[in-house]
Amino acid sequence: MDLIEHFVNGKKFSGDSKKTGKVFNPATGEQSAEVKLASSADLNKAVENSVNALESWSNKPPLQRARVMFKFKELIEKNFDELTKIIVSEHGKVYEDAKGSLTRGLEIVEYACGIPQMLKGEFTENVGTNVDSWSVRQPLGVCAGITPFNFPAMVPMWMFPMAIACGNTFILKPSEKDPSCSIRLAELFLEAGLPEGVFNVINGGKEAVDAIINNKNISAVSFVGSTPIAKYIYENCAKNEKRVQALGGAKNHCVVMPDCDLDQAVNGLMGAAYGSAGERCMAQSVVVAVGNIADSLVKKLAKKVEILKIGPGLDKKSEMGPLITKEHLDKVKNYVDIGVKEGAKLIVDGRKLNLQGFDKGFFMGGCLFDHVKKSMKIYKEEIFGPVLSVVRVKNFDEALKLVNDHEFGNGVSIFTRDGDTSRTFSNKAKIGMVGINIPIPVPVAFHSFGGWKRSLFGDQHMHGPEGVRFYTKLKTITSRWPSGLRSDPEFTMPTMK
Ligand code: NAD
């Protein structure tokens, strides 16, 4: 059995902890590896190395840091197929989807190549008589990232390329369910010329996370995962005086207006609801059917859900792969049972799917519910599986209220041909990322990613300009040279004369 270790100070690191976790191939249901689960001593060792690497890395001119990024980008491109296959083998999503997610990660590296421009700061000559002032953004120190299973490359890449380009060192604690991609990225970054100790990967679960929260040498923590853990990270990191951004769960709605191009909406929804088996924080899990569109929408959706091509991720014909673990598969199926008991109408039932040759894999078929009500558990909670709920409403105002009343606020979209409706919607929706005739409105690298309400605890979104702000602290310097000094005592800033 393969053993996945940590990656510290430029090499594999075994650590003292004897604890391990199991990594599966979700398509076959077989265990593919054991992963080391770090103790707090193991985490502290990685931080020690990160502290040692910090001074020299943070003092490197941004241009030199950018050159390492350029090389890293090249190496990711060269090893794209290998990285994609690692994602498929441990997460289960289909190859094209895995490739797409790695592309989104690569785009953050491309953005980080422009770091000299982003760290330029501001200068004002003569803020007072003969007094100049300028602002610079300096690195925070050692930063840490804690990431979920559903994007083993992209979500870590929202964080570490930005943090490292800004001059910080970084400890990544990826999901223990699919950790191999992070280790491979760390090896490639080293090959690109990144000094040892600047980027470290520590595998583990709660003990490793708590060690991150409690380590005094970690200045900032970025988290992505479920809402209860996001809240825990946010509260405890803040208590320990760390800067923190903690992104949580979601329940994304798609509002379908009667005037929309229905085929366009249905095609968009298929990918948004069932892509990656619904294990996406930006998955559409609720369709809000407005007015008289509902019957034809449900009919068209049902036809497509019934013929979804489900299979292992490496099979080119597969449109949807397995779920991550047996436990998660059971949890999602249980939600479907609950929905039926609650009285929602199950139009397509994917619970009984049995794939020949893959009967031990964690597969299920797509499920479609109609007549889902606001009070139902399947509406209120994040299912994180291939289950789409249709809620019928009378008009636009009712749809908007539904979206805004939900506790989560990650993403939302609307399908309509009406400019007025879409403008009002994007203006009034209490949601961080809005799509207009775009089913999954994930911002590209040079914008920033983040939700509202209980989908994000903290102030800053990830990557893009917000990423630079999060991973740097602002310093403003005010200066005067001796020829500008006054001869009389002065009690105020010379802004008046
Ligand atoms: P999770 O919360 O179970 O795990 C996330 C991370 O926290 C992992 O690294 C895990 O090891 C760690 N962790 C788990 N339990 C912990 C505990 N009790 N104490 C400390 N650390 C703990 O999430 P997951 O199942 O890996 O991922 C799915 C969730 O992530 C979904 O809710 C999804 O919506 C969310 N997600 C959100 C975004 C976003 O941008 N908002 C993006 C991707 C995923």
Coordinates of C-alpha atoms and ligand atoms in Angstrom, one line a residue:
M1 CA 0.0 0.0 0.0
D2 CA 1.4 3.5 -1.0
L3 CA 2.1 5.8 1.9
I4 CA 1.5 9.5 1.3
E5 CA 3.8 11.5 3.6
H6 CA 4.1 15.3 4.2
F7 CA 6.4 17.6 2.2
V8 CA 8.5 19.9 4.4
N9 CA 11.6 21.9 3.7
G10 CA 11.9 20.6 0.1
K11 CA 11.5 16.9 0.8
K12 CA 9.2 14.2 1.9
F13 CA 8.7 14.2 5.6
S14 CA 7.5 11.4 7.7
G15 CA 6.9 13.1 11.0
D16 CA 6.5 11.4 14.4
S17 CA 2.8 10.6 14.3
K18 CA 1.9 7.0 13.6
K19 CA -1.6 7.9 12.7
T20 CA -2.8 7.3 9.1
G21 CA -6.0 7.7 7.1
K22 CA -7.3 5.8 4.1
V23 CA -7.4 7.2 0.6
F24 CA -9.8 5.6 -1.9
N25 CA -10.2 5.3 -5.6
P26 CA -14.0 6.3 -5.6
A27 CA -14.6 4.6 -9.0
T28 CA -13.6 1.2 -7.8
G29 CA -14.3 1.7 -4.1
E30 CA -10.8 0.3 -3.3
Q31 CA -8.3 1.8 -1.0
S32 CA -5.4 3.2 -3.0
A33 CA -3.1 4.6 -0.3
E34 CA -2.6 5.4 3.3
V35 CA -2.0 9.0 4.2
K36 CA 0.0 10.2 7.2
L37 CA -2.1 12.3 9.7
A38 CA 0.2 14.8 11.4
S39 CA 0.5 15.4 15.1
S40 CA 0.8 19.0 16.4
A41 CA 4.6 18.3 16.7
D42 CA 4.8 17.5 13.0
L43 CA 2.9 20.7 12.1
N44 CA 5.1 22.8 14.4
K45 CA 8.2 21.3 12.7
A46 CA 6.9 22.5 9.3
V47 CA 6.2 25.9 10.7
E48 CA 9.8 26.1 12.1
N49 CA 11.1 25.5 8.6
S50 CA 8.8 28.0 7.1
V51 CA 10.0 30.6 9.7
N52 CA 13.6 29.9 8.7
A53 CA 12.8 30.4 5.0
L54 CA 10.8 33.6 5.5
E55 CA 13.4 36.3 5.7
S56 CA 15.3 35.5 2.6
W57 CA 12.1 34.8 0.5
S58 CA 10.3 38.0 1.7
N59 CA 13.4 40.0 0.9
K60 CA 13.6 38.8 -2.7
P61 CA 12.6 41.4 -5.2
P62 CA 9.0 40.8 -6.5
L63 CA 10.5 40.4 -10.0
Q64 CA 12.6 37.4 -8.8
R65 CA 9.6 35.9 -7.1
A66 CA 7.6 36.3 -10.3
R67 CA 10.3 34.5 -12.3
V68 CA 9.8 31.4 -10.1
M69 CA 6.1 31.7 -10.7
F70 CA 6.6 31.8 -14.5
K71 CA 8.7 28.6 -14.2
F72 CA 6.1 27.0 -12.0
K73 CA 3.4 27.8 -14.6
E74 CA 5.5 26.1 -17.3
L75 CA 6.0 23.0 -15.2
I76 CA 2.2 22.7 -14.4
E77 CA 1.6 22.9 -18.1
K78 CA 4.2 20.3 -18.8
N79 CA 2.7 17.9 -16.2
F80 CA -0.9 18.8 -16.8
D81 CA -2.1 15.3 -17.8
E82 CA -0.4 13.7 -14.8
L83 CA -1.9 16.2 -12.4
T84 CA -5.3 15.8 -13.9
K85 CA -5.1 12.0 -13.5
I86 CA -4.1 12.3 -9.9
I87 CA -7.3 14.5 -9.3
V88 CA -9.5 11.9 -11.1
S89 CA -8.0 8.9 -9.2
E90 CA -8.5 10.3 -5.7
H91 CA -11.6 12.6 -6.2
G92 CA -13.4 10.7 -8.9
K93 CA -14.6 13.6 -11.1
V94 CA -14.4 13.1 -14.8
Y95 CA -11.2 13.9 -16.7
E96 CA -12.5 17.0 -18.5
D97 CA -13.9 18.4 -15.3
A98 CA -10.6 17.8 -13.5
K99 CA -8.7 19.4 -16.3
G100 CA -11.0 22.4 -16.2
S101 CA -10.4 22.8 -12.4
L102 CA -6.7 22.6 -12.8
T103 CA -6.9 25.2 -15.6
R104 CA -8.6 27.6 -13.1
G105 CA -5.8 26.9 -10.6
L106 CA -3.2 27.5 -13.3
E107 CA -4.8 30.9 -14.1
I108 CA -4.1 32.0 -10.5
V109 CA -0.4 31.2 -11.0
E110 CA -0.5 33.2 -14.2
Y111 CA -2.1 36.1 -12.3
A112 CA 0.6 35.8 -9.6
C113 CA 3.3 36.2 -12.3
G114 CA 2.2 39.8 -12.4
I115 CA 3.0 40.4 -8.7
P116 CA 5.5 43.3 -9.2
Q117 CA 2.7 45.4 -10.7
M118 CA 0.3 44.5 -7.8
L119 CA 2.8 45.4 -5.0
K120 CA 3.7 48.8 -6.4
G121 CA 2.0 50.8 -3.7
E122 CA 1.0 54.5 -3.8
F123 CA 3.0 57.7 -3.5
T124 CA 1.9 61.3 -2.8
E125 CA 4.4 64.1 -3.1
N126 CA 3.8 67.0 -0.7
V127 CA 1.1 65.7 1.6
G128 CA 2.2 68.7 3.6
T129 CA 4.7 71.4 2.9
N130 CA 7.9 69.5 1.9
V131 CA 6.5 66.3 3.3
D132 CA 6.0 63.1 1.2
S133 CA 4.0 60.0 1.9
W134 CA 3.9 56.5 0.5
S135 CA 2.2 53.2 1.2
V136 CA 3.7 49.8 0.7
R137 CA 2.2 46.3 1.1
Q138 CA 4.5 43.9 3.0
P139 CA 4.2 40.2 3.5
L140 CA 2.5 38.8 6.7
G141 CA 4.9 36.0 7.5
V142 CA 4.0 32.3 7.6
C143 CA 0.5 31.7 6.2
A144 CA -1.5 28.5 6.3
G145 CA -4.3 27.1 4.1
I146 CA -6.8 24.4 5.0
T147 CA -8.7 23.0 2.0
P148 CA -11.7 20.7 1.2
F149 CA -11.8 17.5 -0.8
N150 CA -13.8 18.7 -3.8
F151 CA -11.1 20.7 -5.6
P152 CA -7.8 19.1 -4.6
A153 CA -5.8 21.4 -7.0
M154 CA -7.9 24.5 -7.6
V155 CA -8.8 25.5 -4.1
P156 CA -5.2 25.2 -2.7
M157 CA -4.1 27.2 -5.8
W158 CA -6.5 30.0 -4.9
M159 CA -4.3 30.4 -1.9
F160 CA -0.6 29.5 -2.0
P161 CA 0.5 31.1 -5.3
M162 CA -0.9 34.4 -4.2
A163 CA 0.6 34.1 -0.6
I164 CA 4.0 33.1 -1.9
A165 CA 4.1 35.7 -4.7
C166 CA 3.4 38.3 -2.0
G167 CA 6.5 37.2 -0.1
N168 CA 5.1 34.9 2.5
T169 CA 5.9 31.3 3.2
F170 CA 3.1 28.8 3.3
I171 CA 1.8 25.6 5.0
L172 CA -0.9 23.8 3.2
K173 CA -3.1 21.3 5.0
P174 CA -5.1 19.7 2.1
S175 CA -8.1 17.3 2.6
E176 CA -6.9 14.0 3.9
K177 CA -9.3 12.4 1.4
D178 CA -7.3 13.4 -1.7
P179 CA -3.9 14.7 -0.7
S180 CA -1.6 13.6 -3.5
C181 CA -2.1 16.5 -5.9
S182 CA -0.8 19.0 -3.3
I183 CA 2.4 17.0 -2.8
R184 CA 3.0 16.9 -6.6
L185 CA 2.4 20.6 -6.8
A186 CA 5.0 21.2 -4.0
E187 CA 7.5 19.1 -5.9
L188 CA 7.0 21.1 -9.1
F189 CA 7.2 24.4 -7.3
L190 CA 10.6 23.3 -5.8
E191 CA 11.7 22.2 -9.3
A192 CA 10.7 25.7 -10.5
G193 CA 13.3 27.2 -8.1
L194 CA 11.3 27.9 -5.0
P195 CA 13.6 27.8 -2.0
E196 CA 13.2 24.9 0.4
G197 CA 10.8 25.6 3.3
V198 CA 8.8 28.3 1.4
F199 CA 5.9 25.9 0.5
N200 CA 5.2 22.9 2.8
V201 CA 2.4 20.4 2.8
I202 CA 1.2 18.8 6.0
N203 CA -1.4 16.0 5.8
G204 CA -3.8 15.4 8.5
G205 CA -7.2 16.0 10.1
K206 CA -8.4 17.9 13.2
E207 CA -5.2 17.6 15.1
A208 CA -3.2 19.2 12.4
V209 CA -5.8 21.9 12.0
D210 CA -5.9 22.7 15.7
A211 CA -2.1 22.9 15.6
I212 CA -2.3 25.5 12.9
I213 CA -4.9 27.5 14.9
N214 CA -2.6 27.4 18.0
N215 CA 0.8 28.0 16.4
K216 CA 1.9 31.5 17.3
N217 CA 4.2 31.8 14.3
I218 CA 1.4 31.5 11.8
S219 CA 0.1 34.9 10.9
A220 CA -2.9 34.2 8.7
V221 CA -5.2 31.3 7.9
S222 CA -7.2 30.7 4.7
F223 CA -9.9 28.1 5.0
V224 CA -12.3 26.5 2.5
G225 CA -14.8 23.8 3.6
S226 CA -18.1 23.3 5.3
T227 CA -19.8 26.0 7.3
P228 CA -19.5 24.6 10.8
I229 CA -15.8 24.1 10.4
A230 CA -15.4 27.5 8.7
K231 CA -17.1 29.1 11.7
Y232 CA -14.8 27.2 14.1
I233 CA -11.7 28.2 12.2
Y234 CA -12.8 31.9 12.0
E235 CA -13.6 32.2 15.7
N236 CA -10.5 30.4 16.9
C237 CA -8.1 32.0 14.6
A238 CA -9.5 35.4 15.5
K239 CA -9.2 34.6 19.2
N240 CA -5.5 33.7 18.5
E241 CA -5.0 37.1 16.7
K242 CA -4.6 35.7 13.3
R243 CA -5.9 37.2 10.1
V244 CA -8.5 34.8 8.8
Q245 CA -10.8 34.2 5.8
A246 CA -13.0 31.1 6.1
L247 CA -15.2 30.1 3.2
G248 CA -18.1 27.7 4.0
G249 CA -20.9 25.8 2.4
A250 CA -23.6 26.8 -0.1
K251 CA -27.0 26.2 -1.5
N252 CA -27.0 28.0 -4.9
H253 CA -30.2 28.9 -6.6
C254 CA -30.9 29.3 -10.3
V255 CA -33.8 31.5 -11.1
V256 CA -35.5 30.5 -14.4
M257 CA -37.7 33.3 -15.8
P258 CA -40.6 32.5 -18.2
D259 CA -39.0 34.6 -20.9
C260 CA -35.6 32.8 -21.0
D261 CA -34.2 30.5 -23.6
L262 CA -35.3 27.3 -21.9
D263 CA -32.9 25.0 -23.7
Q264 CA -30.0 27.2 -22.8
A265 CA -31.1 27.2 -19.1
V266 CA -31.6 23.4 -19.1
N267 CA -28.2 22.7 -20.6
G268 CA -26.5 25.1 -18.2
L269 CA -28.3 23.5 -15.3
M270 CA -27.3 20.0 -16.2
G271 CA -23.6 20.9 -15.9
A272 CA -24.1 23.1 -12.9
A273 CA -26.2 20.6 -10.9
Y274 CA -24.7 17.2 -11.9
G275 CA -21.1 18.1 -12.9
S276 CA -18.6 16.8 -10.4
A277 CA -21.6 14.8 -9.0
G278 CA -22.8 18.0 -7.4
E279 CA -19.7 18.2 -5.2
R280 CA -19.0 21.8 -5.9
C281 CA -19.5 24.8 -3.7
M282 CA -20.9 26.6 -6.8
A283 CA -23.1 23.7 -7.9
Q284 CA -26.7 24.7 -8.6
S285 CA -28.8 22.7 -6.2
V286 CA -32.1 24.6 -6.4
V287 CA -34.0 25.7 -9.5
V288 CA -36.5 28.4 -8.9
A289 CA -39.1 28.1 -11.6
V290 CA -41.0 31.3 -12.0
G291 CA -44.6 31.5 -13.3
N292 CA -45.7 29.1 -16.0
I293 CA -42.2 27.8 -17.0
A294 CA -42.2 25.1 -14.4
D295 CA -43.9 22.2 -16.2
S296 CA -41.9 22.5 -19.4
L297 CA -38.7 23.0 -17.4
V298 CA -39.2 19.9 -15.3
K299 CA -40.0 17.8 -18.3
K300 CA -36.9 18.9 -20.2
L301 CA -34.7 18.5 -17.2
A302 CA -36.0 15.0 -16.4
K303 CA -35.3 13.8 -19.9
K304 CA -31.7 14.8 -19.6
V305 CA -31.1 13.6 -16.1
E306 CA -32.4 10.1 -17.0
I307 CA -29.8 9.8 -19.7
L308 CA -26.8 11.2 -17.8
K309 CA -23.7 9.1 -18.6
I310 CA -22.3 8.0 -15.3
G311 CA -19.0 6.2 -15.1
P312 CA -15.4 6.3 -14.0
G313 CA -13.7 9.6 -14.5
L314 CA -11.1 8.3 -16.9
D315 CA -13.7 6.9 -19.3
K316 CA -14.1 9.6 -22.0
K317 CA -17.8 8.9 -22.3
S318 CA -18.6 9.7 -18.6
E319 CA -20.3 12.9 -17.8
M320 CA -20.6 12.3 -14.1
G321 CA -18.3 10.3 -11.8
P322 CA -18.7 8.8 -8.3
L323 CA -19.0 10.6 -5.0
I324 CA -15.9 10.9 -2.8
T325 CA -16.5 8.1 -0.2
K326 CA -19.0 5.4 0.8
E327 CA -20.1 7.5 3.8
H328 CA -20.8 10.5 1.7
L329 CA -22.7 8.4 -0.9
D330 CA -24.9 7.1 2.0
K331 CA -25.4 10.6 3.3
V332 CA -26.6 11.9 -0.1
K333 CA -28.9 8.9 -0.6
N334 CA -30.3 9.5 2.9
Y335 CA -31.2 13.1 1.9
V336 CA -33.1 11.7 -1.1
D337 CA -35.1 9.4 1.3
I338 CA -35.8 12.4 3.6
G339 CA -37.0 14.5 0.6
V340 CA -39.5 11.7 -0.4
K341 CA -40.7 11.5 3.2
E342 CA -41.1 15.3 3.4
G343 CA -43.5 15.1 0.4
A344 CA -41.3 16.4 -2.4
K345 CA -42.0 14.7 -5.8
L346 CA -39.1 12.6 -6.9
I347 CA -39.2 12.8 -10.7
V348 CA -35.9 11.0 -11.3
D349 CA -34.5 8.6 -8.7
G350 CA -30.8 7.8 -9.0
R351 CA -30.5 5.9 -5.8
K352 CA -30.6 2.4 -7.3
L353 CA -27.9 2.8 -10.0
N354 CA -25.6 -0.2 -10.3
L355 CA -22.7 0.2 -12.7
Q356 CA -21.5 -3.1 -14.2
G357 CA -17.9 -3.7 -13.3
F358 CA -17.9 -0.9 -10.8
D359 CA -20.4 -2.2 -8.3
K360 CA -18.1 -1.3 -5.4
G361 CA -17.6 2.3 -6.6
F362 CA -19.3 5.2 -4.9
F363 CA -21.8 5.9 -7.7
M364 CA -25.3 7.1 -7.8
G365 CA -27.5 8.5 -10.6
G366 CA -28.8 12.0 -10.8
C367 CA -31.9 12.8 -8.8
L368 CA -34.5 15.4 -9.6
F369 CA -37.1 16.7 -7.1
D370 CA -40.2 18.8 -8.0
H371 CA -42.5 20.7 -5.7
V372 CA -39.8 21.3 -3.1
K373 CA -40.9 23.6 -0.3
K374 CA -38.9 26.2 1.7
S375 CA -39.6 24.3 5.0
M376 CA -38.0 21.0 3.8
K377 CA -34.7 19.8 5.0
I378 CA -33.6 19.1 1.4
Y379 CA -34.2 22.7 0.6
K380 CA -32.5 24.2 3.7
E381 CA -29.4 22.0 3.9
E382 CA -26.4 21.6 1.6
I383 CA -26.6 18.0 0.2
F384 CA -23.4 18.2 -1.9
G385 CA -24.5 15.5 -4.3
P386 CA -26.2 15.1 -7.7
V387 CA -29.6 16.1 -6.4
L388 CA -31.5 19.1 -7.9
S389 CA -34.6 20.5 -6.3
V390 CA -37.2 22.5 -8.2
V391 CA -39.1 25.1 -6.2
R392 CA -42.1 26.7 -7.9
V393 CA -42.9 30.4 -7.3
K394 CA -45.4 32.8 -8.7
N395 CA -43.2 35.8 -9.7
F396 CA -39.8 37.4 -9.7
D397 CA -40.3 39.1 -6.3
E398 CA -41.0 35.7 -4.7
A399 CA -37.9 34.2 -6.4
L400 CA -35.7 37.1 -5.1
K401 CA -37.0 36.8 -1.6
L402 CA -36.3 33.0 -1.6
V403 CA -32.7 33.6 -2.7
N404 CA -32.2 36.3 -0.1
D405 CA -33.8 34.5 2.8
H406 CA -31.5 31.5 2.5
E407 CA -28.7 31.3 5.1
F408 CA -26.1 30.7 2.4
G409 CA -24.9 33.3 -0.1
N410 CA -22.2 31.8 -2.3
G411 CA -23.5 31.9 -5.9
V412 CA -26.8 32.5 -7.7
S413 CA -27.8 32.8 -11.3
I414 CA -30.8 34.0 -13.4
F415 CA -31.9 32.9 -16.9
T416 CA -33.8 35.7 -18.6
R417 CA -33.8 37.8 -21.8
D418 CA -34.9 40.9 -19.9
G419 CA -32.2 43.4 -19.1
D420 CA -34.3 45.1 -16.5
T421 CA -35.0 41.9 -14.6
S422 CA -31.4 40.8 -14.7
R423 CA -30.2 44.3 -13.5
T424 CA -32.6 44.4 -10.6
F425 CA -31.6 40.8 -9.7
S426 CA -27.9 41.4 -9.7
N427 CA -28.4 44.6 -7.7
K428 CA -30.7 43.2 -5.1
A429 CA -29.4 39.6 -4.6
K430 CA -27.7 39.2 -1.2
I431 CA -25.1 36.8 -2.7
G432 CA -21.4 37.1 -3.4
M433 CA -21.3 35.8 -7.0
V434 CA -24.1 36.4 -9.5
G435 CA -24.5 34.9 -13.0
I436 CA -26.8 36.3 -15.7
N437 CA -27.4 33.5 -18.2
I438 CA -24.2 31.9 -16.7
P439 CA -24.9 28.9 -14.6
I440 CA -21.8 28.8 -12.5
P441 CA -20.5 32.3 -12.1
V442 CA -17.0 31.5 -10.7
P443 CA -14.9 34.7 -11.0
V444 CA -11.7 34.3 -13.0
A445 CA -8.2 34.7 -11.4
F446 CA -8.0 38.5 -11.7
H447 CA -11.3 39.0 -10.0
S448 CA -11.9 37.6 -6.6
F449 CA -13.9 34.6 -5.3
G450 CA -16.2 34.6 -2.2
G451 CA -19.7 34.4 -0.9
W452 CA -21.8 36.3 1.5
K453 CA -23.8 35.4 4.7
R454 CA -22.8 32.0 6.1
S455 CA -20.8 31.1 3.0
L456 CA -17.8 33.3 4.1
F457 CA -16.6 34.3 7.5
G458 CA -14.1 37.2 7.3
D459 CA -13.7 40.2 5.2
Q460 CA -11.7 39.3 2.1
H461 CA -12.5 37.1 -0.8
M462 CA -9.9 34.8 -2.4
H463 CA -7.3 35.5 -5.1
G464 CA -7.4 38.5 -7.5
P465 CA -6.9 41.9 -5.8
E466 CA -8.6 40.7 -2.6
G467 CA -5.9 37.9 -2.4
V468 CA -3.1 40.5 -2.5
R469 CA -4.8 42.5 0.2
F470 CA -5.3 39.4 2.4
Y471 CA -1.7 38.2 2.1
T472 CA -0.1 41.6 2.7
K473 CA -0.3 44.3 5.4
L474 CA -0.3 48.0 4.6
K475 CA 2.4 50.3 5.8
T476 CA 2.3 54.1 5.2
I477 CA 5.5 56.1 5.5
T478 CA 5.6 59.9 5.9
S479 CA 8.9 61.6 5.4
R480 CA 10.7 64.9 5.3
W481 CA 14.3 65.7 4.5
P482 CA 16.3 68.2 6.6
S483 CA 15.9 71.0 4.0
G484 CA 12.2 70.9 4.5
L485 CA 12.4 71.2 8.4
R486 CA 11.0 74.3 10.1
S487 CA 13.0 76.4 12.5
D488 CA 10.1 77.1 14.9
P489 CA 8.4 74.6 17.2
E490 CA 5.6 72.8 15.3
F491 CA 2.5 71.1 16.8
T492 CA 0.6 70.1 13.7
M493 CA 1.1 68.5 10.3
P494 CA 2.0 71.3 7.9
T495 CA -1.0 70.9 5.6
M496 CA -2.2 74.5 6.1
K497 CA 1.0 76.4 5.2
Ligands
NAD1 P1 -14.9 19.8 5.6 O1 -15.3 21.1 6.3 O2 -15.3 18.5 6.1 O3 -13.3 19.8 5.5 C1 -12.5 20.9 5.1 C2 -11.2 20.9 5.8 O4 -11.4 21.0 7.2 C3 -10.4 19.6 5.5 O5 -9.0 19.9 5.3 C4 -10.6 18.8 6.8 O6 -9.5 18.0 7.1 C5 -10.8 19.9 7.9 N1 -11.6 19.5 9.0 C6 -12.7 18.6 8.9 N2 -13.3 18.5 10.1 C7 -12.6 19.2 10.9 C8 -12.7 19.5 12.3 N3 -13.7 18.9 13.1 N4 -11.9 20.3 12.9 C9 -10.9 20.9 12.2 N5 -10.7 20.7 10.9 C10 -11.6 19.9 10.2 O7 -15.3 20.0 4.1 P2 -15.2 18.9 2.9 O8 -16.2 17.9 3.1 O9 -13.8 18.5 2.7 O10 -15.6 19.8 1.6 C11 -17.0 20.1 1.3 C12 -17.5 21.4 1.9 O11 -16.6 22.5 1.4 C13 -18.8 21.8 1.3 O12 -19.6 22.3 2.4 C14 -18.6 22.8 0.3 O13 -19.6 23.7 0.1 C15 -17.4 23.5 0.9 N6 -16.7 24.3 -0.1 C16 -16.8 25.6 -0.1 C17 -16.2 26.4 -1.1 C18 -16.3 27.9 -1.1 O14 -15.6 28.5 -1.9 N7 -17.2 28.5 -0.3 C19 -15.4 25.8 -2.0 C20 -15.2 24.4 -2.0 C21 -15.9 23.6 -1.0

